CSV table of C-alpha atoms in Angstrom, one decimal:
chain,number,residue,atom,x,y,z
V,1,UNK,CA,-31.9,-7.1,-11.6
V,2,UNK,CA,-33.0,-3.8,-12.9
V,3,UNK,CA,-31.3,-2.1,-15.9
V,4,UNK,CA,-29.8,0.6,-13.6
V,5,UNK,CA,-28.4,-2.1,-11.2
V,6,UNK,CA,-26.8,-3.9,-14.1
V,7,UNK,CA,-25.3,-0.6,-15.4
V,8,UNK,CA,-23.9,0.1,-11.9
V,9,UNK,CA,-22.4,-3.3,-11.7
V,10,UNK,CA,-20.8,-3.0,-15.2
V,11,UNK,CA,-19.4,0.4,-14.2
V,12,UNK,CA,-17.9,-1.0,-11.0
V,13,UNK,CA,-16.5,-3.9,-13.0
V,14,UNK,CA,-14.9,-1.5,-15.5
V,15,UNK,CA,-13.4,0.6,-12.7
V,16,UNK,CA,-11.9,-2.6,-11.1
V,17,UNK,CA,-10.5,-3.6,-14.5
V,18,UNK,CA,-8.8,-0.2,-15.0
V,19,UNK,CA,-7.3,-0.4,-11.5
V,20,UNK,CA,-6.1,-4.0,-11.9
V,21,UNK,CA,-4.6,-3.2,-15.3
V,22,UNK,CA,-2.9,-0.1,-14.1
V,23,UNK,CA,-1.4,-2.1,-11.2
V,24,UNK,CA,-0.3,-4.9,-13.4
V,25,UNK,CA,1.4,-2.5,-15.9
V,26,UNK,CA,3.0,-0.6,-13.1
V,27,UNK,CA,4.4,-3.8,-11.5
V,28,UNK,CA,5.7,-4.9,-14.9
V,29,UNK,CA,7.1,-1.7,-16.3
V,30,UNK,CA,6.9,1.0,-13.6
V,31,UNK,CA,4.4,3.9,-13.1
V,32,UNK,CA,5.9,5.9,-16.0
V,33,UNK,CA,4.5,3.2,-18.3
V,34,UNK,CA,1.0,3.7,-17.0
V,35,UNK,CA,-0.8,6.2,-19.3
V,36,UNK,CA,-4.5,6.5,-20.1
V,37,UNK,CA,-3.7,5.7,-23.7
V,38,UNK,CA,-1.9,2.5,-22.8
V,39,UNK,CA,-4.6,1.5,-20.3
V,40,UNK,CA,-7.3,2.1,-22.9
V,41,UNK,CA,-5.4,-0.1,-25.4
V,42,UNK,CA,-4.9,-2.9,-22.8
V,43,UNK,CA,-8.5,-3.0,-21.6
V,44,UNK,CA,-9.9,-2.3,-25.0
V,45,UNK,CA,-12.0,0.7,-24.0
V,46,UNK,CA,-11.6,4.3,-25.3
V,47,UNK,CA,-9.8,6.9,-23.3
V,48,UNK,CA,-13.1,8.8,-22.6
V,49,UNK,CA,-14.4,5.6,-20.9
V,50,UNK,CA,-11.4,5.7,-18.6
V,51,UNK,CA,-12.0,9.4,-17.9
V,52,UNK,CA,-15.6,8.6,-17.1
V,53,UNK,CA,-14.2,6.6,-14.1
V,54,UNK,CA,-11.1,8.4,-13.2
V,55,UNK,CA,-10.1,12.0,-13.9
V,56,UNK,CA,-6.6,10.9,-14.7
V,57,UNK,CA,-3.5,8.9,-13.7
V,58,UNK,CA,-3.5,10.6,-10.2
V,59,UNK,CA,-6.9,9.1,-9.3
V,60,UNK,CA,-5.9,5.7,-10.7
V,61,UNK,CA,-2.8,5.8,-8.5
V,62,UNK,CA,-5.1,6.7,-5.6
V,63,UNK,CA,-7.3,3.8,-6.3
V,64,UNK,CA,-4.3,1.4,-6.4
V,65,UNK,CA,-3.1,2.9,-3.2
V,66,UNK,CA,-6.4,2.3,-1.4
V,67,UNK,CA,-6.5,-1.3,-2.6
V,68,UNK,CA,-2.8,-1.8,-1.6
V,69,UNK,CA,-3.3,-0.3,1.8
V,70,UNK,CA,-6.1,-2.8,2.5
V,71,UNK,CA,-3.9,-5.7,1.3
V,72,UNK,CA,-1.1,-4.5,3.5
V,73,UNK,CA,-3.3,-4.2,6.5
V,74,UNK,CA,-4.5,-7.8,5.9
V,75,UNK,CA,-0.9,-9.1,5.5
V,76,UNK,CA,0.3,-7.4,8.7
V,77,UNK,CA,-2.6,-8.8,10.7
V,78,UNK,CA,-2.2,-12.3,9.3
V,79,UNK,CA,1.5,-12.2,10.1
V,80,UNK,CA,1.1,-10.9,13.7
V,81,UNK,CA,-1.9,-13.2,14.4
V,82,UNK,CA,0.4,-16.2,14.1
V,83,UNK,CA,3.1,-14.8,16.4
V,84,UNK,CA,3.4,-15.6,20.1
V,85,UNK,CA,4.3,-12.8,22.4
V,86,UNK,CA,5.0,-9.1,21.9
V,87,UNK,CA,8.5,-9.4,20.5
V,88,UNK,CA,7.5,-12.1,18.0
V,89,UNK,CA,4.5,-10.0,16.9
V,90,UNK,CA,6.7,-6.9,16.3
V,91,UNK,CA,9.3,-9.0,14.4
V,92,UNK,CA,6.5,-10.6,12.3
V,93,UNK,CA,5.0,-7.2,11.7
V,94,UNK,CA,8.3,-5.7,10.5
V,95,UNK,CA,9.1,-8.7,8.2
V,96,UNK,CA,5.6,-8.7,6.8
V,97,UNK,CA,5.8,-4.9,6.1
V,98,UNK,CA,9.2,-5.3,4.3
V,99,UNK,CA,8.0,-8.3,2.4
V,100,UNK,CA,5.0,-6.5,1.2
V,101,UNK,CA,7.1,-3.6,0.0
V,102,UNK,CA,9.5,-6.0,-1.7
V,103,UNK,CA,6.8,-8.1,-3.4
V,104,UNK,CA,4.6,-5.2,-4.5
V,105,UNK,CA,6.9,-2.3,-5.4
V,106,UNK,CA,4.5,-0.4,-7.6
V,107,UNK,CA,1.7,-0.8,-5.1
V,108,UNK,CA,4.0,0.3,-2.3
V,109,UNK,CA,5.0,3.3,-4.3
V,110,UNK,CA,1.3,4.2,-5.0
V,111,UNK,CA,0.6,4.1,-1.2
V,112,UNK,CA,3.7,5.8,0.1
V,113,UNK,CA,5.7,7.6,-2.7
V,114,UNK,CA,3.4,8.8,-5.4
V,115,UNK,CA,0.7,11.5,-5.4
V,116,UNK,CA,-2.6,9.7,-5.6
V,117,UNK,CA,-4.5,12.7,-4.2
V,118,UNK,CA,-5.1,11.0,-0.9
V,119,UNK,CA,-4.9,12.7,2.5
V,120,UNK,CA,-2.7,11.1,5.2
V,121,UNK,CA,-2.8,11.7,8.9
V,122,UNK,CA,-5.9,13.9,8.7
V,123,UNK,CA,-9.5,13.7,9.6
V,124,UNK,CA,-10.4,13.0,5.9
V,125,UNK,CA,-7.9,10.2,5.4
V,126,UNK,CA,-9.6,7.4,3.6
V,127,UNK,CA,-10.5,4.3,5.7
V,128,UNK,CA,-8.1,1.9,4.0
V,129,UNK,CA,-5.1,4.1,4.9
V,130,UNK,CA,-6.3,4.6,8.5
V,131,UNK,CA,-6.8,0.8,8.7
V,132,UNK,CA,-3.2,0.1,7.5
V,133,UNK,CA,-1.9,2.4,10.2
V,134,UNK,CA,-4.2,0.7,12.7
V,135,UNK,CA,-2.7,-2.6,11.7
V,136,UNK,CA,0.7,-1.3,12.7
V,137,UNK,CA,-0.6,0.3,15.9
V,138,UNK,CA,-2.3,-2.9,17.1
V,139,UNK,CA,1.1,-4.6,17.6
V,140,UNK,CA,3.2,-1.6,18.4
V,141,UNK,CA,1.1,0.0,21.0
V,142,UNK,CA,1.8,-2.8,23.5
V,143,UNK,CA,5.6,-2.2,23.2
V,144,UNK,CA,5.7,1.6,23.0
V,145,UNK,CA,6.8,1.8,26.6
V,146,UNK,CA,5.5,3.6,29.6
V,147,UNK,CA,4.7,7.2,29.1
V,148,UNK,CA,5.2,7.0,25.3
V,149,UNK,CA,2.3,7.9,23.0
V,150,UNK,CA,1.5,4.6,21.1
V,151,UNK,CA,0.6,6.5,17.9
V,152,UNK,CA,3.8,8.5,18.0
V,153,UNK,CA,5.8,5.4,18.6
V,154,UNK,CA,4.0,3.7,15.7
V,155,UNK,CA,4.8,6.6,13.4
V,156,UNK,CA,8.5,6.4,14.4
V,157,UNK,CA,8.7,2.6,14.0
V,158,UNK,CA,6.8,2.9,10.7
V,159,UNK,CA,9.2,5.6,9.4
V,160,UNK,CA,12.1,3.3,10.2
V,161,UNK,CA,10.5,0.4,8.3
V,162,UNK,CA,9.7,2.7,5.4
V,163,UNK,CA,13.3,3.8,5.3
V,164,UNK,CA,14.5,0.2,5.3
V,165,UNK,CA,12.1,-0.7,2.5
V,166,UNK,CA,13.0,2.3,0.4
V,167,UNK,CA,16.7,2.1,0.8
V,168,UNK,CA,16.8,-1.6,0.2
V,169,UNK,CA,14.7,-1.3,-2.9
V,170,UNK,CA,17.0,1.5,-4.2
V,171,UNK,CA,20.0,-0.7,-3.7
V,172,UNK,CA,21.4,1.5,-1.0
V,173,UNK,CA,21.2,-1.3,1.6
V,174,UNK,CA,22.1,-4.9,0.9
V,175,UNK,CA,19.0,-7.1,1.0
V,176,UNK,CA,20.8,-10.0,2.7
V,177,UNK,CA,21.1,-7.9,5.9
V,178,UNK,CA,17.3,-7.3,6.2
V,179,UNK,CA,16.9,-9.9,8.9
V,180,UNK,CA,19.6,-8.5,11.2
V,181,UNK,CA,18.3,-5.0,10.6
V,182,UNK,CA,14.8,-6.1,11.7
V,183,UNK,CA,16.2,-7.7,14.8
V,184,UNK,CA,18.2,-4.5,15.6
V,185,UNK,CA,15.2,-2.3,15.0
V,186,UNK,CA,13.0,-4.4,17.3
V,187,UNK,CA,15.6,-4.8,20.0
V,188,UNK,CA,16.7,-1.1,20.1
V,189,UNK,CA,13.7,0.9,19.1
V,190,UNK,CA,11.0,-1.3,20.8
V,191,UNK,CA,13.4,-2.2,23.6
V,192,UNK,CA,12.4,-5.9,23.4
């Protein structure tokens, strides 16, 4: 391995460490606790080293969001792959989405709530974000209904899931009713 290859590998390792540490700190204490100073202390690098990888917290949030979107897409696909039939797939998709939001609140916020400098629903949307949407579309397109644009239906269903996730996490909706809400959403919006 050449010296340049080793330096590139070390740089990539440092970037992964910064992202992992930011994510861990955000999950433990919230995004307000994630500062470049705190990250530098935790990973035992100077702040200039952090800034050589990311221009600031916004870019770090963006990196966490991209990682989280890829994880969400994998979780959605795993949940729907095990389901038998369209209704079961949509229920599994909804439950997996809400479970991901519940288990990974800081990551969910990085993807959907915070400014990570990422473009959504545009040509220059990063691939992990497009893939997370595609993971939703794969199961929802088959239940969109005749004459309904599958992407538009997916956006609407996704908005409903996001609302449920956000309102439940904020304590506005009791979590014990999540199951019946999913059933109602699937039966009424997807007409299954």
